[in-house]
Amino acid sequence: MDTTKPKRNLRPSLAFLNGDLLAASVPLEREEVILGRALEAGVRINDTKVSRQHAKISMLRDSKSRNPRYLITDLNSTNGTYVNGSKITQEVLQNGDKIKIGKHLLRFELLDDIDREYQQNIHRLLAHDDLTGLLSSRSFFSELRRESSRAKQKQRPFCVLMMDVDHFKVVNDTYGHLTGSKTLEEIGFCITKILRTGDVASRFGGEEFSAFLLDAELPQAIVAADRIRIAIEEYGFSVIRKGKPAETHHITISIGVSSFPGDSTDPIELVEMADSALYRAKNKGRNQVCAHRELSEEEKSKPMLSREDLNIEELENGTLGKLASDD
């Protein structure tokens, strides 16, 4: 009887041990992967202490056994690359080695499919709100910073929405906390149903939600925000009462909007500006959308293009081609 154990199919990856991407596992699928701050880096680390092209990991094969080896090389970075606490120029990586780049600590791992799925599930649990399935506020800020860097380089607009449920305490007081939790879950559904693929939404905390809309100028974002407002106003939210006939209740939401780059190019300021606009919407009577600034006369007179039309217009004007050639 053959008692030989089947060989595990181990593949290399890097797991983040701290920072916004805590527990995220990044597979190293190419023979050479660049680690750095640049948008085009294979493993992008959004950290001012990390060089644009900081280090690279190369896969080499032993000339006799043909088994793979993994070599990390520092690319003359400003602040150096460290493996297991020692500064290196070049080092052969072993399973479990800790790599320090800037403020970030990563672990080099050889994982089979089961280990890889486990890592992905852990990261998913940490990155998402367990009630609504939306991103957590921490993950939202991480994605927002990444989008801000991309938008600066590609010269593309985007907008931030801050949303707060009106009189949510009344829902808990009237129907109980089970209904309150179900309401928040269904609000998450209403928001994601309106957003496009690529847009990002989060449960910011309590009954507050946030989102950013890719390739959206302020007029388009105001329209999208109002669609969310109307969808929630018209939705019949479930009332959870054991042993009683099914019934629904209604609530509203107030929304504030800020735009990149018109209002600010700083992601934290954009959130603060959208939050300020949100509270202006509350003070004006709730159940409405307010922008951080008034639309300019040019924005008011400009034809209202969809975000898809904006992309087509840029292609026809050659803007995207110029950006691609500049990269």
XYZ file of C-alpha atoms in Angstrom:
327
model
C 0.000 0.000 0.000
C 1.398 3.380 -1.037
C 1.511 5.645 2.052
C 3.225 8.535 0.274
C 1.474 11.795 1.088
C 0.362 13.839 -1.911
C 2.577 16.844 -2.517
C 0.987 20.146 -1.455
C 0.782 22.792 -4.140
C 2.421 25.673 -2.271
C 2.413 29.117 -3.831
C 4.115 32.286 -2.558
C 2.247 35.253 -1.091
C 2.733 38.242 1.190
C 0.437 38.822 4.182
C 0.137 42.291 5.728
C 0.668 42.132 9.499
C -0.288 45.751 10.211
C -1.744 48.863 8.601
C -4.932 49.361 6.603
C -4.497 46.042 4.777
C -4.148 43.994 7.972
C -4.445 40.239 7.175
C -4.682 40.864 3.420
C -2.820 38.161 1.489
C -1.293 39.162 -1.864
C -0.326 36.257 -4.175
C 3.041 36.574 -5.927
C 1.990 35.208 -9.301
C 4.723 36.639 -11.545
C 8.392 35.731 -11.668
C 9.256 39.266 -10.584
C 7.080 41.494 -8.400
C 7.852 45.098 -7.444
C 6.956 46.355 -3.971
C 6.546 50.116 -3.603
C 4.401 53.231 -3.417
C 3.925 53.630 -7.185
C 0.464 52.896 -8.596
C 1.966 50.404 -11.034
C 3.786 48.405 -8.313
C 2.772 44.742 -8.138
C 2.360 45.076 -4.346
C 1.418 48.701 -3.666
C 2.179 50.040 -0.192
C 0.611 53.439 0.479
C 3.228 54.782 2.888
C 5.293 57.985 2.589
C 8.342 56.153 3.991
C 8.198 53.655 1.116
C 9.987 54.481 -2.159
C 8.043 54.360 -5.418
C 9.979 51.226 -6.396
C 11.285 50.005 -3.052
C 12.141 46.314 -3.477
C 11.482 43.364 -5.747
C 10.861 39.668 -5.164
C 12.164 37.349 -7.887
C 11.480 33.665 -8.407
C 14.565 31.600 -9.313
C 14.802 27.864 -9.993
C 17.526 25.614 -8.669
C 19.558 24.377 -11.639
C 19.461 20.759 -10.415
C 16.222 20.210 -8.513
C 14.245 22.896 -10.421
C 12.636 23.819 -7.114
C 11.762 27.532 -6.848
C 13.622 29.957 -4.598
C 12.461 33.468 -3.808
C 14.919 36.337 -3.667
C 14.146 39.808 -2.276
C 16.296 42.688 -3.509
C 16.311 46.274 -2.223
C 16.061 48.739 -5.128
C 18.241 51.458 -3.567
C 15.276 52.579 -1.465
C 15.538 55.672 0.736
C 14.678 53.944 4.028
C 15.884 50.405 3.345
C 14.376 46.922 3.318
C 14.523 44.710 6.408
C 14.120 40.924 6.721
C 13.623 39.545 10.240
C 14.948 42.814 11.682
C 18.146 43.014 9.610
C 18.699 45.518 6.802
C 19.368 43.693 3.544
C 20.556 44.352 0.041
C 19.537 40.902 -1.185
C 18.234 37.878 0.682
C 16.754 34.453 -0.065
C 13.327 34.307 1.583
C 12.195 31.426 3.768
C 8.602 30.551 4.632
C 7.517 32.812 7.499
C 10.156 35.539 7.054
C 9.056 39.019 8.181
C 9.717 41.885 5.744
C 9.652 45.504 6.967
C 9.160 48.231 4.359
C 8.491 51.738 5.681
C 5.948 51.396 8.491
C 4.548 48.166 7.056
C 5.322 44.629 8.177
C 4.649 41.739 5.802
C 5.128 37.987 6.141
C 6.386 35.865 3.242
C 4.313 32.670 3.122
C 4.035 29.532 1.039
C 0.328 28.635 1.045
C -1.830 25.892 -0.404
C -5.372 26.617 -1.634
C -6.960 25.958 1.783
C -4.529 28.295 3.578
C -5.065 30.957 0.930
C -8.864 30.786 1.274
C -8.534 30.983 5.073
C -6.404 34.134 4.796
C -8.911 35.706 2.404
C -11.797 34.971 4.774
C -9.937 36.500 7.739
C -9.223 39.673 5.763
C -12.828 39.832 4.549
C -14.099 39.648 8.139
C -11.733 42.401 9.265
C -12.390 44.663 6.258
C -16.189 44.494 6.194
C -19.021 45.405 8.537
C -20.625 42.126 9.589
C -24.177 43.546 9.641
C -24.389 45.242 6.233
C -21.537 43.578 4.325
C -20.222 47.040 3.391
C -16.625 48.067 4.065
C -15.672 49.117 7.577
C -14.765 52.789 8.041
C -11.089 51.846 8.353
C -11.134 49.975 5.054
C -13.088 52.831 3.457
C -10.331 55.315 4.325
C -7.736 52.923 2.931
C -9.628 52.632 -0.361
C -10.260 56.390 -0.440
C -6.552 57.173 -0.051
C -5.760 54.743 -2.861
C -8.395 56.306 -5.113
C -7.113 59.798 -4.320
C -3.591 58.812 -5.444
C -4.955 57.235 -8.619
C -7.126 60.258 -9.393
C -4.199 62.654 -8.980
C -2.039 60.655 -11.361
C -4.767 60.036 -13.948
C -6.444 63.453 -13.568
C -9.856 61.862 -12.997
C -12.685 63.258 -10.829
C -14.480 61.455 -8.024
C -16.924 62.443 -5.285
C -17.444 61.519 -1.638
C -20.878 60.998 -0.030
C -21.568 61.090 3.709
C -25.023 59.773 4.700
C -26.909 59.696 7.988
C -30.301 58.095 8.694
C -32.884 60.612 9.933
C -34.370 59.999 13.406
C -32.978 56.463 13.610
C -33.445 56.384 17.394
C -37.208 56.452 16.793
C -36.911 53.141 14.880
C -35.180 51.435 17.832
C -37.572 52.969 20.363
C -40.705 52.073 18.362
C -39.862 48.656 16.906
C -36.886 47.409 18.928
C -33.209 46.842 18.182
C -33.756 43.741 16.013
C -35.738 45.892 13.594
C -33.086 48.611 13.897
C -30.352 46.163 12.890
C -32.446 44.802 10.006
C -33.090 48.376 8.845
C -29.361 49.134 8.690
C -28.802 45.931 6.715
C -31.521 46.919 4.215
C -30.134 50.462 3.922
C -26.814 48.915 2.887
C -28.710 46.992 0.212
C -30.415 50.180 -1.053
C -27.085 52.009 -1.316
C -25.218 49.249 -3.154
C -28.124 48.805 -5.575
C -27.705 52.413 -6.758
C -23.900 52.458 -6.926
C -21.977 51.379 -10.021
C -19.373 48.641 -10.188
C -16.157 50.138 -8.843
C -17.864 52.613 -6.505
C -17.159 51.952 -2.817
C -19.563 52.131 0.144
C -19.063 51.641 3.865
C -20.928 51.664 7.125
C -19.103 54.559 8.716
C -20.453 53.950 12.198
C -23.845 53.578 13.896
C -26.453 54.787 11.398
C -23.937 56.723 9.294
C -22.799 55.514 5.861
C -20.246 56.759 3.334
C -19.354 56.166 -0.308
C -17.125 57.447 -3.069
C -18.127 57.521 -6.718
C -15.476 56.910 -9.362
C -15.212 59.201 -12.399
C -18.019 61.414 -11.073
C -18.132 65.190 -11.253
C -20.256 67.092 -8.730
C -23.487 67.263 -10.843
C -23.397 63.487 -11.461
C -22.716 62.795 -7.768
C -25.673 64.967 -6.680
C -27.954 62.985 -9.026
C -26.606 59.641 -7.695
C -27.007 60.830 -4.086
C -30.606 61.856 -4.730
C -31.317 58.421 -6.231
C -30.073 56.855 -2.988
C -32.231 59.288 -0.966
C -35.360 58.468 -3.012
C -34.687 54.699 -2.923
C -34.530 54.767 0.882
C -37.547 57.061 1.231
C -39.666 54.687 -0.891
C -38.390 51.385 0.532
C -40.577 49.365 2.904
C -38.209 48.388 5.740
C -38.907 45.135 7.580
C -40.355 45.144 11.096
C -39.132 42.150 13.139
C -41.810 41.079 15.624
C -42.114 37.409 16.498
C -45.597 35.941 16.167
C -47.081 39.048 14.535
C -48.119 39.697 10.926
C -45.397 41.047 8.622
C -45.312 44.827 8.444
C -42.982 47.536 7.214
C -41.887 51.014 8.256
C -40.396 53.994 6.433
C -37.411 56.227 7.116
C -35.400 58.891 5.293
C -31.727 59.788 4.929
C -29.726 63.013 4.591
C -26.657 63.151 2.346
C -23.661 65.483 1.950
C -21.428 65.557 -1.137
C -17.882 66.798 -1.808
C -15.828 66.574 -4.998
C -12.246 65.901 -6.065
C -10.471 68.045 -7.168
C -13.008 70.906 -7.051
C -13.357 70.979 -3.251
C -10.075 69.400 -2.188
C -7.424 66.887 -3.244
C -6.941 65.637 0.328
C -9.068 62.536 1.133
C -9.552 63.433 4.808
C -10.671 66.963 3.914
C -13.124 65.539 1.367
C -14.765 63.430 4.086
C -14.904 66.425 6.438
C -16.420 68.612 3.689
C -19.057 65.998 2.826
C -19.806 65.624 6.546
C -20.261 69.395 6.861
C -22.656 69.349 3.886
C -24.526 66.439 5.502
C -25.211 68.446 8.659
C -26.353 71.361 6.553
C -28.885 68.974 4.986
C -29.990 67.985 8.504
C -30.401 71.607 9.550
C -32.419 72.417 6.408
C -35.052 69.840 7.331
C -33.516 66.385 6.612
C -34.329 63.987 3.758
C -32.294 65.982 1.259
C -28.923 66.221 -0.503
C -26.513 69.128 0.033
C -23.170 69.701 -1.686
C -20.204 71.293 0.061
C -20.298 74.122 -2.465
C -22.855 75.535 -4.869
C -22.609 74.458 -8.493
C -20.865 77.050 -10.665
C -22.735 78.683 -13.551
C -20.583 76.640 -15.939
C -21.533 73.401 -14.155
C -25.231 74.373 -14.200
C -25.221 75.154 -17.919
C -23.119 72.145 -18.922
C -25.151 69.198 -20.334
C -25.698 66.532 -17.685
C -23.549 63.641 -18.925
C -23.678 60.225 -17.314
C -20.416 58.951 -15.894
C -20.216 56.494 -18.798
C -20.568 59.436 -21.202
C -17.739 61.245 -19.414
C -15.426 58.319 -20.156
C -16.503 58.241 -23.830
C -15.987 62.013 -24.130
C -12.440 61.687 -22.764
C -11.671 58.920 -25.233
C -12.954 61.019 -28.152
C -10.921 64.030 -27.020
C -7.806 61.905 -26.732
C -7.427 62.625 -23.013
C -7.138 58.983 -22.001
C -4.692 58.273 -24.796
C -2.491 61.160 -23.636
C -2.595 59.923 -20.055
C -1.686 56.405 -21.151
C 1.267 57.671 -23.184
C 2.452 59.777 -20.226
C 2.638 56.765 -17.887
